[in-house]
mmCIF file of C-alpha atoms and ligand atoms in Angstrom:
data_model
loop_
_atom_site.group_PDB
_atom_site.id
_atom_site.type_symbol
_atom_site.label_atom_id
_atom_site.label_comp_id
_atom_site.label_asym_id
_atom_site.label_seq_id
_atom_site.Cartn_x
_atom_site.Cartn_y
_atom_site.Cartn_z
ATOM 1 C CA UNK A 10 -147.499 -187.822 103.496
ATOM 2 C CA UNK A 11 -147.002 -184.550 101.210
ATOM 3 C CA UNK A 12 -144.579 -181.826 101.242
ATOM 4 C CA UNK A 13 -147.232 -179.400 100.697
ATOM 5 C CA UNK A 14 -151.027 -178.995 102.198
ATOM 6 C CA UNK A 15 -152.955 -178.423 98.807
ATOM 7 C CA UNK A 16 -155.614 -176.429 100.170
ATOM 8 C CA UNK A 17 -159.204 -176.787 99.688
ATOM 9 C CA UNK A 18 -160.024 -173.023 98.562
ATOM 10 C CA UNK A 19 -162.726 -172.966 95.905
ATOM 11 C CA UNK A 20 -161.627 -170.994 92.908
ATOM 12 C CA UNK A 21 -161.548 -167.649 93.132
ATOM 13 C CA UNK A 22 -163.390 -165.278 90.142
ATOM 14 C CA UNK A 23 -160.312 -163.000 88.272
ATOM 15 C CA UNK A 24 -161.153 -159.955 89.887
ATOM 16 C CA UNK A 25 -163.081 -157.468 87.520
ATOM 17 C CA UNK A 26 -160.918 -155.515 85.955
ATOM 18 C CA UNK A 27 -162.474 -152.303 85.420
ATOM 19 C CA UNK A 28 -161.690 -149.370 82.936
ATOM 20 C CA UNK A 29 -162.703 -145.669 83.321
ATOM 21 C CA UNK A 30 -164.311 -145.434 80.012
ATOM 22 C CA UNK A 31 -166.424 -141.998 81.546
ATOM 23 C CA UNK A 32 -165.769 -139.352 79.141
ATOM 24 C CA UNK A 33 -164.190 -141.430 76.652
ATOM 25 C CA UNK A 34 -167.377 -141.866 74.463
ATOM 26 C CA UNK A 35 -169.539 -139.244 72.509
ATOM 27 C CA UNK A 36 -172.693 -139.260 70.923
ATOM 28 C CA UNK A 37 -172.683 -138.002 67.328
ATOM 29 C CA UNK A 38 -176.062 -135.438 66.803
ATOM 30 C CA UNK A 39 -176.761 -136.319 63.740
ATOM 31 C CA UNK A 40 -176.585 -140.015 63.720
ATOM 32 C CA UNK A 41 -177.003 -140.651 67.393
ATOM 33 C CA UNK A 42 -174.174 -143.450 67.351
ATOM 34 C CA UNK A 43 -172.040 -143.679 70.438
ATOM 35 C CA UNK A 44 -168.684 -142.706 69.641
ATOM 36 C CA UNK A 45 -164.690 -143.410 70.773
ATOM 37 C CA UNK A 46 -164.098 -139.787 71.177
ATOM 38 C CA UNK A 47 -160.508 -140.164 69.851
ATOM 39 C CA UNK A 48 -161.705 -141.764 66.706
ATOM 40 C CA UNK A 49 -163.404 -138.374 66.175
ATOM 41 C CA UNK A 50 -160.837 -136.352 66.830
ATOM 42 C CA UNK A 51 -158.166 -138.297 64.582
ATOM 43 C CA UNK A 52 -161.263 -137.726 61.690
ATOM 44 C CA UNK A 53 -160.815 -133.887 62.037
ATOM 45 C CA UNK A 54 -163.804 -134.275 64.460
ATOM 46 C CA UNK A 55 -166.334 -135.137 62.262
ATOM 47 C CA UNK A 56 -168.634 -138.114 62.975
ATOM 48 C CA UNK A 57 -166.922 -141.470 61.200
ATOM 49 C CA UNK A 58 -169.989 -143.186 60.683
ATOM 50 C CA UNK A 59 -172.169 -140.370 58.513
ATOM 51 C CA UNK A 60 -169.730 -136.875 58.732
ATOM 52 C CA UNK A 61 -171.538 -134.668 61.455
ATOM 53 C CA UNK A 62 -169.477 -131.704 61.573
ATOM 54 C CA UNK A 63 -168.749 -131.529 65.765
ATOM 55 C CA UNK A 64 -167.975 -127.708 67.138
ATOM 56 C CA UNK A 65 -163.918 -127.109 67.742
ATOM 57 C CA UNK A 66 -162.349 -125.160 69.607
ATOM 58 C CA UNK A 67 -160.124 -122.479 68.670
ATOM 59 C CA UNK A 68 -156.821 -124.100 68.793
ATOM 60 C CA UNK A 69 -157.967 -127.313 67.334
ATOM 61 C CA UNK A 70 -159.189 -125.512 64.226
ATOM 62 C CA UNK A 71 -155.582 -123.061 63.884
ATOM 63 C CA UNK A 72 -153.673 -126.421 64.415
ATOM 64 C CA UNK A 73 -155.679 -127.834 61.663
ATOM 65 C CA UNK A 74 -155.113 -125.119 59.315
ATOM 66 C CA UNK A 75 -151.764 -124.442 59.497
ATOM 67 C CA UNK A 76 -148.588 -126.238 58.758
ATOM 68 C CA UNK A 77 -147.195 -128.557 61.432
ATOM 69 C CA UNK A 78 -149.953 -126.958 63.474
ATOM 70 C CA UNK A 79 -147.340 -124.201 63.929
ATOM 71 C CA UNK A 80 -148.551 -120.711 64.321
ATOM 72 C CA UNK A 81 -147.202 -117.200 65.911
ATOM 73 C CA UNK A 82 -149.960 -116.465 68.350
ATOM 74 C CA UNK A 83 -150.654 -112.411 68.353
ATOM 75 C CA UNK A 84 -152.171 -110.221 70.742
ATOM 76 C CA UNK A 85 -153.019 -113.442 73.637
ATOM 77 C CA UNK A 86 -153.237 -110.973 76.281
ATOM 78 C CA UNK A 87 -155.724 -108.719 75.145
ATOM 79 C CA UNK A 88 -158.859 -108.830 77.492
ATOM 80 C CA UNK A 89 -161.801 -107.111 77.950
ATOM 81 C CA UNK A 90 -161.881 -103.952 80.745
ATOM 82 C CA UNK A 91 -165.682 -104.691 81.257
ATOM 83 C CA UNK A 92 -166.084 -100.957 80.444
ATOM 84 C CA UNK A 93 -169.818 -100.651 81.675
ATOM 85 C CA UNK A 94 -169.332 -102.704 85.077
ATOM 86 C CA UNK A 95 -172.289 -104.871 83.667
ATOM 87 C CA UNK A 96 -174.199 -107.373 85.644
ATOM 88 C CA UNK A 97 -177.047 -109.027 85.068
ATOM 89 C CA UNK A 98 -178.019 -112.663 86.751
ATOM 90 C CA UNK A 99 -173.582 -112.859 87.145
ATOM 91 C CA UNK A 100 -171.370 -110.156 86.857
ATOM 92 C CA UNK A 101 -169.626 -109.999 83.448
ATOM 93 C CA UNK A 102 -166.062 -109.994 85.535
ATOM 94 C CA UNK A 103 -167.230 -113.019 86.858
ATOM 95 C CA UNK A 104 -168.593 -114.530 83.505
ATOM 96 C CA UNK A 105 -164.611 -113.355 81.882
ATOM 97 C CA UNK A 106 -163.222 -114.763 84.288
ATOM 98 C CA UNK A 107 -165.267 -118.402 84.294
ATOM 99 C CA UNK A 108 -164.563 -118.664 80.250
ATOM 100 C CA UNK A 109 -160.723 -117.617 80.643
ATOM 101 C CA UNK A 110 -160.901 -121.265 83.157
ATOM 102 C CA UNK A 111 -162.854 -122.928 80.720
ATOM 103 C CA UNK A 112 -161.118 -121.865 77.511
ATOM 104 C CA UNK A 113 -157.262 -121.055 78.536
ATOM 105 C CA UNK A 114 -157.846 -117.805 76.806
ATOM 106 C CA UNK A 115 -158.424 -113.758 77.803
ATOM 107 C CA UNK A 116 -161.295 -113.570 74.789
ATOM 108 C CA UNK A 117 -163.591 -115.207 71.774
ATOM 109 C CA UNK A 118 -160.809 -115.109 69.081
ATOM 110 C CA UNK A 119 -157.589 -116.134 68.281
ATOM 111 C CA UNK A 120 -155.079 -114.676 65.979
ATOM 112 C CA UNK A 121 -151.838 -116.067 64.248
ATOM 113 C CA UNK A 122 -149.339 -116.184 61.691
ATOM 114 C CA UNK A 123 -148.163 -119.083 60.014
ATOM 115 C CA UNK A 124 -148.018 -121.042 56.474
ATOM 116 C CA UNK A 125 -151.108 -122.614 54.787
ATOM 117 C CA UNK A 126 -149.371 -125.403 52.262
ATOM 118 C CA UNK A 127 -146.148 -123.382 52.105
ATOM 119 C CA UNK A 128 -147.812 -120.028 51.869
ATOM 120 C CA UNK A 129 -147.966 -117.554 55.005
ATOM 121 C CA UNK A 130 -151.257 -116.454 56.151
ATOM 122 C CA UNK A 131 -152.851 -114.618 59.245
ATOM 123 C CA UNK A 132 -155.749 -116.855 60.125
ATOM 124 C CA UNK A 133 -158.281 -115.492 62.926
ATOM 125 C CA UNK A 134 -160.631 -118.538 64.800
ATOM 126 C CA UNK A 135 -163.617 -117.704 67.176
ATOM 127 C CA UNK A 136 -164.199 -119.828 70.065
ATOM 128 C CA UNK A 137 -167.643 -120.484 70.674
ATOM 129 C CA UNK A 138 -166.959 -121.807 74.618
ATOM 130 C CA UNK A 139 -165.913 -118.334 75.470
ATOM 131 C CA UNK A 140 -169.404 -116.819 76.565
ATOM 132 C CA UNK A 141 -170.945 -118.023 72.576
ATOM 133 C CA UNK A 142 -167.741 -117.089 70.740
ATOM 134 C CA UNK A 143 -169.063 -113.812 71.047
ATOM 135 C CA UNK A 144 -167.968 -110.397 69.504
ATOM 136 C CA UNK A 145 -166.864 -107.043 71.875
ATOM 137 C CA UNK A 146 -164.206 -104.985 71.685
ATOM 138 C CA UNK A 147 -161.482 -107.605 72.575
ATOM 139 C CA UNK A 148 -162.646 -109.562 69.385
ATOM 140 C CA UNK A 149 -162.855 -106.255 67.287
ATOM 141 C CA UNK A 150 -159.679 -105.135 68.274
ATOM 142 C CA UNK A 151 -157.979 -108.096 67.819
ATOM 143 C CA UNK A 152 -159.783 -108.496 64.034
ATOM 144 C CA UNK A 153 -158.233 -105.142 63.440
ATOM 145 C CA UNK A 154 -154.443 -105.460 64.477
ATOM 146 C CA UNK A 155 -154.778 -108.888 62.051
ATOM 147 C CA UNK A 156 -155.818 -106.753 58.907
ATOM 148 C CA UNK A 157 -153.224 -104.193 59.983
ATOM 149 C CA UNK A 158 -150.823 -106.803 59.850
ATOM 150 C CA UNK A 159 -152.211 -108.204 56.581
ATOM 151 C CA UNK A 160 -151.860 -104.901 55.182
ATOM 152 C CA UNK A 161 -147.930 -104.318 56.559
ATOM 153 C CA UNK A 162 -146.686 -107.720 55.557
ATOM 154 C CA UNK A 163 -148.753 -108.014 52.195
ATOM 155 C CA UNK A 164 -150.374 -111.479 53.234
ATOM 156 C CA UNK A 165 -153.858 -112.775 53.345
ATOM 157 C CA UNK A 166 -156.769 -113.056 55.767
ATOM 158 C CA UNK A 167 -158.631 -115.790 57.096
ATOM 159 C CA UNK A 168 -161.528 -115.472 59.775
ATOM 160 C CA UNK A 169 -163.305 -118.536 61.103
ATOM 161 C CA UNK A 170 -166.432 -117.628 62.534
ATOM 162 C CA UNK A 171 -168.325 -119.398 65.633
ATOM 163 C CA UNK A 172 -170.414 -116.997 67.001
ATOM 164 C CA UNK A 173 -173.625 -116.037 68.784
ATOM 165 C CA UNK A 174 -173.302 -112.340 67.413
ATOM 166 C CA UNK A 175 -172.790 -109.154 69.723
ATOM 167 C CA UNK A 176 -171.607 -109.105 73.297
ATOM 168 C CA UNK A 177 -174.316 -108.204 75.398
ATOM 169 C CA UNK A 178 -172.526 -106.920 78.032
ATOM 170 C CA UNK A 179 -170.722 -104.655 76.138
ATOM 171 C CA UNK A 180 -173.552 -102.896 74.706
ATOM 172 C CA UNK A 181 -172.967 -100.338 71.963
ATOM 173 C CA UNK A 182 -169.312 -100.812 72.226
ATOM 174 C CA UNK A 183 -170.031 -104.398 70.686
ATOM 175 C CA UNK A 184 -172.155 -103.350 67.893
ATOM 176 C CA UNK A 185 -169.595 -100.781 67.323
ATOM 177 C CA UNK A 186 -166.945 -103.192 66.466
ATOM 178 C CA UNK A 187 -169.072 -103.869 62.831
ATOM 179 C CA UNK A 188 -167.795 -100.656 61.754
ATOM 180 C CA UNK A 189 -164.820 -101.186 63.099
ATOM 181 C CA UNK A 190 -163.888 -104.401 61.489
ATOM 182 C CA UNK A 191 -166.146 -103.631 58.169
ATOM 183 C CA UNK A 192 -163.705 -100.199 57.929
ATOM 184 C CA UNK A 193 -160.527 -102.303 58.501
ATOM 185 C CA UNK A 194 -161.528 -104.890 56.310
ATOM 186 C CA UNK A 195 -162.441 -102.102 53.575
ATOM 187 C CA UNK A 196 -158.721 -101.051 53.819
ATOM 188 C CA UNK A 197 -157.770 -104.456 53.227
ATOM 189 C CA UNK A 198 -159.650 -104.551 50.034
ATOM 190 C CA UNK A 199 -157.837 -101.147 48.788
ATOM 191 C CA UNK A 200 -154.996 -102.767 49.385
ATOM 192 C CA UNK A 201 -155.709 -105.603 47.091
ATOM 193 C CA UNK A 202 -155.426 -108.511 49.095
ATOM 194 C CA UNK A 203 -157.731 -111.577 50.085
ATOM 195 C CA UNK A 204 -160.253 -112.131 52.665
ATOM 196 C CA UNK A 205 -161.855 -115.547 52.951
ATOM 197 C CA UNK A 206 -164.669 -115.743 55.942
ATOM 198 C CA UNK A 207 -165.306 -119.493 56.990
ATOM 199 C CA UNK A 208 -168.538 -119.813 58.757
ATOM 200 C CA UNK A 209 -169.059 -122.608 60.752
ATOM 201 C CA UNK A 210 -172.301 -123.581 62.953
ATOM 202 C CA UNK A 211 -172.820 -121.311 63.959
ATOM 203 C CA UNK A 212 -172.454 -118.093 62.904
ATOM 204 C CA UNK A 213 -175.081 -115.514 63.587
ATOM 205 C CA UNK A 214 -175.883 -111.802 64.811
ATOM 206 C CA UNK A 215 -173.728 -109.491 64.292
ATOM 207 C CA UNK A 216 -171.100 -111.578 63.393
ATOM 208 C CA UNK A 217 -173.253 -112.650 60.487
ATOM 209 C CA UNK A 218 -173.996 -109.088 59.179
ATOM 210 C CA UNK A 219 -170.740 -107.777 59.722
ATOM 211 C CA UNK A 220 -167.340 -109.433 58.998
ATOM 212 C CA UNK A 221 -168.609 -113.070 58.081
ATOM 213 C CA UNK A 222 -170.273 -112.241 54.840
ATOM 214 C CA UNK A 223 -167.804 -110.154 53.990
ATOM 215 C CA UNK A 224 -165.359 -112.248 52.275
ATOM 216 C CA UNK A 225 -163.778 -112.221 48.582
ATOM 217 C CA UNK A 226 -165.200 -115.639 49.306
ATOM 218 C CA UNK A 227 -167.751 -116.542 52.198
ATOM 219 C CA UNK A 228 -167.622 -120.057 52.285
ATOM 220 C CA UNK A 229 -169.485 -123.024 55.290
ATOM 221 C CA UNK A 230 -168.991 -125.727 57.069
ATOM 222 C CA UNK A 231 -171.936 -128.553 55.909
ATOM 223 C CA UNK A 232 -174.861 -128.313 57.951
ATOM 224 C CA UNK A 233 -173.739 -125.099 59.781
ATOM 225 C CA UNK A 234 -176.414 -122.529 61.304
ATOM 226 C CA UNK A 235 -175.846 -119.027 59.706
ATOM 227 C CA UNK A 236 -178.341 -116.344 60.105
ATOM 228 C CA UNK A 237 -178.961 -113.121 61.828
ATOM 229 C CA UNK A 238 -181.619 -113.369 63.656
ATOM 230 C CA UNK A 239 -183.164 -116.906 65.640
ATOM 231 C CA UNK A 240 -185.920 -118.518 63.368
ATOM 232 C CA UNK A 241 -188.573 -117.982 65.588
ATOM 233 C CA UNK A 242 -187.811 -113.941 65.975
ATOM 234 C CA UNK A 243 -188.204 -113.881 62.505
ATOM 235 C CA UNK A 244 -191.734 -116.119 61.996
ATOM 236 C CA UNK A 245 -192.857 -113.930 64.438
ATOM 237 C CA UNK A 246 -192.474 -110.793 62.711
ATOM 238 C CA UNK A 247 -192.993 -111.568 59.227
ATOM 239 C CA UNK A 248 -196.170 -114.075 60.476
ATOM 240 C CA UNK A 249 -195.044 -116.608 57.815
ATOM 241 C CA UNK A 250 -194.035 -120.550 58.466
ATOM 242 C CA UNK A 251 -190.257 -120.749 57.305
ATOM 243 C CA UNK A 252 -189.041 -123.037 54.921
ATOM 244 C CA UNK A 253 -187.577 -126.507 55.471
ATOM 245 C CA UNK A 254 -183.998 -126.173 56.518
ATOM 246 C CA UNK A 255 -183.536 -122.285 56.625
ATOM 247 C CA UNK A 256 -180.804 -120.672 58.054
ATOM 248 C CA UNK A 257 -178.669 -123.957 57.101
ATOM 249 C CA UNK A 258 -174.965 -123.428 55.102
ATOM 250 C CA UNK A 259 -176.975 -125.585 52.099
ATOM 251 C CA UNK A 260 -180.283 -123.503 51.940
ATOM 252 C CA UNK A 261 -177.983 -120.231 51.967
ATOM 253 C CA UNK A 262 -175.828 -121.582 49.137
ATOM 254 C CA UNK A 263 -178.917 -122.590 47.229
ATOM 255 C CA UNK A 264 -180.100 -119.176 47.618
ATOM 256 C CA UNK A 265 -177.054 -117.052 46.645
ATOM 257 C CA UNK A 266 -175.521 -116.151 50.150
ATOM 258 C CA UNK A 267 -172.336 -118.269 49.983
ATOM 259 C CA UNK A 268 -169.660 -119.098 47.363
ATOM 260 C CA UNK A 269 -168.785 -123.022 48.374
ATOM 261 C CA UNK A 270 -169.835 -125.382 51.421
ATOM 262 C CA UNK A 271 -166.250 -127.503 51.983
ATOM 263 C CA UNK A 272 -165.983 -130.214 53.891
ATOM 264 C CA UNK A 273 -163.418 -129.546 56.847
ATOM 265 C CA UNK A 274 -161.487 -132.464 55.461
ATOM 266 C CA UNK A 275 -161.146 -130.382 52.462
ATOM 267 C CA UNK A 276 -160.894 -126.848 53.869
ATOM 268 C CA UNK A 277 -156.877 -126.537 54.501
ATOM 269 C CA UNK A 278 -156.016 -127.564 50.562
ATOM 270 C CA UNK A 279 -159.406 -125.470 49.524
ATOM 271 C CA UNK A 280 -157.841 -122.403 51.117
ATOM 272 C CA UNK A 281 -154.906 -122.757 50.045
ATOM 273 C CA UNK A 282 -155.769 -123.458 46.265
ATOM 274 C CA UNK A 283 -158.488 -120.180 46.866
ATOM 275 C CA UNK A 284 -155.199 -118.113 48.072
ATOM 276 C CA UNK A 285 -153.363 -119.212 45.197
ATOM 277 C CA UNK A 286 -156.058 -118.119 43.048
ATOM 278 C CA UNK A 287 -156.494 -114.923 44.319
ATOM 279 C CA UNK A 288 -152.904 -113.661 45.364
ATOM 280 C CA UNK A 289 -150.348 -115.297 42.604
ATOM 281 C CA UNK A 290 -147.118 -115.338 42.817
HETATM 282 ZN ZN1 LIG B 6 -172.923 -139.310 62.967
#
């Protein structure tokens, strides 16, 4: 006789145990390794294994710039009026309003104040998720009130371009903000005091033959796409094959069109020493 009744059960398999690892992973585009996505964001977002420079938003790319990540955000609630009631397959309202859900924000560009290694700075970053970090009047405007500000408080400016170019839907008013910016930016100059224009891929358009070449320094991300117009526009008109690797950050240094390429690991202390340089004291 026992106490207990050991029962006959056969032995049950541990039950899976299953992790949601969905979303987790990314594929680097250079490389094609599978990636933890976290490991890339802890390595500035650059692929570990051979230094792919991924896209970043915005906010990721002010945090990395500035001190602490700490920034005075201006002008957040500027947004676009859609001032020709365009439409074309959507309605641009409805395009707005699908990147404001996307993005968190009312345009393509951020602006804020804050300290680059000690130093203050107004930094500007384009966000390529809102409809192809592109440029209307909301961008322009918001370029413009930064130089003002640059010009009041006597401090540098920074613009990180992502960009498709124009807005579309804003027409004219779009390619209008060139001059607008270009003018501003001239004032800046009179007033002695830097511009740096960090394209990243990619920059293009209008955004390309306005404000983003127009730096004391233009410098690029490695690998990123700068030009104005697409590759195949261009072989098109000129009837010509291009060459390998056109319209990259390394063919355009090669050929004159930028001062540095810097690594984003390098880019906050390369500003910083470029500020140093060219506003002492
Ligand atoms: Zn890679």
């Amino acid at each position: 006789m026992t106490w207990f009744r050991k029962e006959n059960r056969p032995l049950e398999a541990p039950k899976e145990k299953r992790v949601q690892t969905e979303g987790l992973w990314t594929k680097c585009e250079a490389c094609k390794q599978a990636l933890w996505k976290k490991d890339v964001e802890a390595n500035l977002h650059c692929c570990p294994k051979c230094g792919y420079h991924f896209r970043v938003s915005a906010r990721a790319r002010l945090e990395m710039l500035f001190d602490g990540g700490r920034y005075i955000e201006h002008d957040a609630r500027l947004a676009s009026s859609d001032p020709l009631d365009f439409k074309d397959t959507k309605r641009y309202r409805e395009r707005l309003k699908k990147a404001e859900i996307t993005t968190g924000l009312k345009d393509a560009l951020i602006t804020g104040e804050g300290m680059i290694e000690g130093r203050p700075a107004l930094v500007g970053a384009m966000e390529f998720q809102f409809i192809g970090g592109s440029m209307g009047a909301v961008v322009g405007e918001k370029i413009t009130r930064a130089i003002d500000r640059a010009i009041a408080g006597k401090l540098p400016l920074i613009i990180v371009s992502c960009s498709g170019g124009a807005r579309m839907m804003e027409g004219a008013i779009s390619l209008m903000q060139m001059a607008k910016i270009s003018a501003g930016l001239a004032r800046l100059d009179e007033a002695r005091l830097p511009y740096i224009s960090v394209l990243t891929d990619p920059t293009t358009g209008g955004v390309t033959a306005s404000y983003a070449m127009l730096g004391d320094l233009n410098i690029a991300e490695p690998g990123a796409l700068i030009g104005f117009a697409g590759p195949r526009v261009i072989e098109q008109t000129i009837k010509q094959k291009l060459p390998e690797g056109f319209q990259r950050a390394e063919f355009l240094l090669a050929h004159g069109m930028l001062d540095a390429i810097v690594p984003r690991k390098e880019l906050k202390s390369y500003l910083a020493r470029a500020l140093r340089f060219l506003q002492p004291g």
